[in-house]
């Protein structure tokens, strides 16, 4: 089973930093995918969250550590 963790960040810069940090801290073979998510009802490009999608095929990543990392950038780990 392939587990997928989704970190929610306030902007693209934070998402890019977190993607690099996830690779460095957890030894991932490649950077996670970044996805822009417009907030419901918002057309303004500034009103968007960025998602960092981390694949965890071996289920070896600690969700608490991922949430703590996202929190360093004013983000959070989305509940499964």
Coordinates of N, CA, C and O in Angstrom, one line a residue:
X1 N 0.9 -1.2 0.0 CA 0.0 0.0 0.0 C 0.9 1.2 0.0 O 1.9 1.3 0.8
X2 N 0.6 2.2 -0.8 CA 1.3 3.4 -0.9 C 0.6 4.5 -0.1 O -0.5 4.9 -0.5
X3 N 1.3 5.0 0.9 CA 0.8 6.1 1.7 C 1.2 7.4 1.1 O 2.3 7.5 0.7
X4 N 0.3 8.4 1.1 CA 0.6 9.7 0.6 C 0.3 10.7 1.7 O -0.8 10.7 2.3
X5 N 1.3 11.5 2.0 CA 1.1 12.6 3.0 C 1.0 13.9 2.3 O 1.7 14.2 1.3
X6 N 0.0 14.7 2.7 CA -0.2 16.0 2.1 C 0.1 17.1 3.1 O -0.6 17.2 4.1
X7 N 1.1 17.9 2.8 CA 1.4 19.1 3.6 C 0.8 20.3 3.0 O 0.9 20.5 1.8
X8 N 0.1 21.1 3.8 CA -0.6 22.3 3.3 C 0.3 23.6 3.7 O 0.5 23.7 4.9
X9 N 0.7 24.4 2.7 CA 1.5 25.5 3.0 C 0.9 26.8 2.5 O 0.1 26.7 1.5
X10 N 1.2 27.9 3.1 CA 0.5 29.2 2.7 C 0.9 29.8 1.4 O 0.1 30.6 0.8
X11 N 2.1 29.4 0.8 CA 2.5 30.0 -0.4 C 3.5 29.2 -1.1 O 4.0 28.2 -0.6
X12 N 3.8 29.5 -2.4 CA 4.7 28.7 -3.2 C 6.1 28.6 -2.6 O 6.8 27.5 -2.6
X13 N 6.6 29.7 -2.1 CA 8.0 29.7 -1.6 C 8.1 28.8 -0.4 O 9.1 28.0 -0.3
X14 N 7.1 28.8 0.5 CA 7.2 27.9 1.6 C 7.1 26.4 1.2 O 7.8 25.6 1.7
X15 N 6.2 26.2 0.2 CA 6.1 24.8 -0.3 C 7.4 24.3 -0.9 O 7.7 23.2 -0.7
X16 N 8.0 25.2 -1.7 CA 9.3 24.8 -2.3 C 10.4 24.5 -1.2 O 11.1 23.5 -1.4
X17 N 10.4 25.3 -0.2 CA 11.4 25.1 0.9 C 11.1 23.8 1.6 O 12.0 23.0 1.9
X18 N 9.8 23.5 1.9 CA 9.4 22.3 2.6 C 9.7 21.1 1.7 O 10.2 20.0 2.2
X19 N 9.5 21.2 0.4 CA 9.8 20.0 -0.5 C 11.3 19.7 -0.4 O 11.6 18.5 -0.3
X20 N 12.1 20.7 -0.4 CA 13.6 20.5 -0.3 C 13.9 19.9 1.1 O 14.8 19.0 1.2
X21 N 13.3 20.4 2.1 CA 13.6 20.0 3.5 C 13.2 18.5 3.7 O 13.8 17.8 4.4
X22 N 12.0 18.1 3.1 CA 11.6 16.7 3.3 C 12.6 15.8 2.7 O 12.9 14.8 3.3
X23 N 13.2 16.1 1.5 CA 14.2 15.3 0.9 C 15.4 15.2 1.8 O 16.0 14.2 2.1
X24 N 15.9 16.4 2.3 CA 17.1 16.4 3.2 C 16.9 15.7 4.5 O 17.7 14.9 4.9
X25 N 15.8 16.0 5.2 CA 15.6 15.4 6.5 C 15.2 13.9 6.5 O 15.5 13.2 7.4
X26 N 14.5 13.5 5.5 CA 13.9 12.1 5.5 C 14.6 11.2 4.5 O 14.2 10.1 4.3
X27 N 15.5 11.8 3.7 CA 16.3 11.0 2.7 C 15.4 10.4 1.6 O 15.7 9.3 1.1
X28 N 14.5 11.2 1.1 CA 13.6 10.8 0.0 C 14.5 10.8 -1.3 O 15.3 11.6 -1.5
X29 N 14.2 9.8 -2.2 CA 14.9 9.8 -3.4 C 14.6 10.9 -4.4 O 15.5 11.2 -5.3
X30 N 13.5 11.6 -4.3 CA 13.2 12.7 -5.1 C 12.3 13.7 -4.4 O 11.6 13.3 -3.4
X31 N 12.2 14.9 -4.9 CA 11.4 16.0 -4.3 C 9.9 15.6 -4.5 O 9.5 15.1 -5.5
X32 N 9.1 15.9 -3.5 CA 7.7 15.7 -3.6 C 7.0 16.6 -4.6 O 7.6 17.6 -5.0
X33 N 5.8 16.2 -5.0 CA 5.1 17.0 -6.0 C 4.5 18.2 -5.3 O 4.0 18.1 -4.2
X34 N 4.5 19.4 -6.0 CA 3.9 20.6 -5.5 C 2.6 20.8 -6.3 O 2.6 20.7 -7.5
X35 N 1.5 21.2 -5.6 CA 0.2 21.4 -6.2 C -0.4 22.6 -5.7 O -0.5 22.8 -4.5
X36 N -0.8 23.5 -6.6 CA -1.5 24.8 -6.2 C -3.0 24.5 -6.0 O -3.6 23.9 -6.9
X37 N -3.5 24.9 -4.9 CA -4.9 24.7 -4.6 C -5.6 26.0 -4.3 O -5.4 26.6 -3.3
X38 N -6.5 26.4 -5.2 CA -7.2 27.7 -5.0 C -8.2 27.4 -3.9 O -8.8 26.4 -3.8
X39 N -8.4 28.4 -3.1 CA -9.4 28.3 -2.0 C -10.8 28.4 -2.6 O -11.0 29.2 -3.5
X40 N -11.7 27.7 -2.0 CA -13.1 27.7 -2.5 C -13.6 29.1 -2.6 O -13.6 29.9 -1.7
X41 N -14.2 29.4 -3.8 CA -14.8 30.7 -4.0 C -13.9 31.8 -4.3 O -14.3 33.0 -4.4
X42 N -12.6 31.6 -4.4 CA -11.6 32.6 -4.6 C -11.0 32.5 -6.0 O -10.6 31.5 -6.4
X43 N -11.1 33.7 -6.7 CA -10.5 33.7 -8.0 C -9.1 34.3 -8.0 O -8.4 34.2 -9.0
X44 N -8.8 35.0 -7.0 CA -7.5 35.7 -6.9 C -6.4 34.7 -6.8 O -6.4 33.9 -5.9
X45 N -5.3 34.8 -7.6 CA -4.2 33.9 -7.5 C -3.5 34.0 -6.2 O -2.8 33.0 -5.7
X46 N -3.6 35.1 -5.5 CA -2.9 35.3 -4.2 C -3.6 34.4 -3.1 O -3.0 34.0 -2.1
X47 N -4.9 34.1 -3.3 CA -5.7 33.3 -2.3 C -5.6 31.8 -2.7 O -6.5 31.2 -3.1
X48 N -4.4 31.3 -2.5 CA -4.2 29.9 -2.8 C -3.3 29.3 -1.8 O -2.4 30.0 -1.2
X49 N -3.5 28.0 -1.5 CA -2.6 27.3 -0.7 C -1.8 26.4 -1.6 O -2.2 26.1 -2.7
X50 N -0.6 26.0 -1.2 CA 0.2 25.0 -1.9 C 0.3 23.7 -1.1 O 0.4 23.7 0.1
X51 N 0.2 22.6 -1.9 CA 0.3 21.3 -1.3 C 1.6 20.7 -1.7 O 2.0 20.8 -2.8
X52 N 2.2 20.0 -0.7 CA 3.4 19.2 -1.0 C 3.0 17.8 -0.8 O 2.6 17.4 0.4
X53 N 2.9 17.0 -1.8 CA 2.5 15.6 -1.8 C 3.7 14.7 -1.7 O 4.5 14.6 -2.6
X54 N 3.8 14.0 -0.5 CA 4.9 13.2 -0.2 C 4.5 11.7 -0.3 O 3.6 11.3 0.4
X55 N 5.1 11.0 -1.3 CA 4.8 9.6 -1.4 C 5.6 8.8 -0.4 O 6.8 9.1 -0.1
X56 N 5.0 7.9 0.3 CA 5.6 7.1 1.4 C 5.3 5.6 1.1 O 4.6 5.0 1.9
X57 N 5.9 5.0 0.1 CA 5.6 3.6 -0.2 C 5.9 2.6 0.8 O 5.3 1.6 1.0
X58 N 6.9 2.9 1.7 CA 7.3 2.0 2.7 C 6.6 2.3 4.1 O 6.9 1.7 5.1
X59 N 5.8 3.4 4.1 CA 5.1 3.8 5.3 C 6.1 4.1 6.4 O 5.9 3.7 7.6
X60 N 7.3 4.7 6.1 CA 8.3 4.9 7.1 C 8.4 6.3 7.6 O 9.2 6.5 8.5
X61 N 7.7 7.2 7.0 CA 7.7 8.6 7.5 C 6.9 8.8 8.7 O 5.8 8.3 8.8
X62 N 7.4 9.6 9.6 CA 6.7 9.9 10.9 C 5.7 11.1 10.6 O 6.2 12.2 10.4
X63 N 4.4 10.9 10.7 CA 3.5 12.0 10.5 C 3.7 13.2 11.4 O 3.5 14.3 11.0
X64 N 4.1 12.9 12.6 CA 4.3 14.0 13.6 C 5.5 14.9 13.1 O 5.4 16.1 13.2
X65 N 6.5 14.2 12.7 CA 7.7 15.0 12.2 C 7.3 15.8 10.9 O 7.8 16.9 10.8
X66 N 6.5 15.2 10.1 CA 6.1 16.0 8.9 C 5.2 17.2 9.3 O 5.4 18.3 8.7
X67 N 4.3 17.0 10.2 CA 3.5 18.1 10.7 C 4.4 19.2 11.3 O 4.1 20.4 11.1
X68 N 5.4 18.8 12.1 CA 6.3 19.7 12.7 C 7.0 20.5 11.7 O 7.2 21.8 11.8
X69 N 7.5 19.9 10.6 CA 8.2 20.5 9.5 C 7.3 21.6 8.9 O 7.7 22.7 8.7
X70 N 6.1 21.1 8.5 CA 5.1 22.1 7.9 C 4.9 23.3 8.8 O 4.8 24.4 8.4
X71 N 4.7 23.0 10.1 CA 4.5 24.1 11.1 C 5.6 25.1 11.1 O 5.3 26.3 11.4
X72 N 6.8 24.7 10.8 CA 7.9 25.7 10.8 C 7.7 26.7 9.7 O 8.3 27.8 9.7
X73 N 6.8 26.4 8.7 CA 6.6 27.3 7.6 C 5.1 27.7 7.6 O 4.5 28.0 6.5
X74 N 4.5 27.8 8.8 CA 3.1 28.1 8.9 C 2.1 27.2 8.2 O 1.1 27.7 7.7
X75 N 2.4 26.0 8.1 CA 1.6 25.0 7.4 C 1.2 23.9 8.3 O 1.4 24.0 9.6
X76 N 0.6 22.8 7.8 CA 0.2 21.7 8.6 C 0.1 20.4 7.7 O 0.1 20.5 6.5
X77 N 0.1 19.3 8.3 CA -0.1 18.0 7.7 C -1.6 17.8 7.6 O -2.3 17.8 8.6
X78 N -2.1 17.6 6.4 CA -3.5 17.3 6.2 C -3.9 15.9 6.8 O -3.1 15.0 6.6
X79 N -5.0 15.8 7.5 CA -5.4 14.6 8.1 C -5.7 13.6 7.0 O -6.3 14.0 6.0
X80 N -5.4 12.3 7.1 CA -5.7 11.3 6.1 C -7.2 11.1 5.9 O -8.0 11.4 6.7

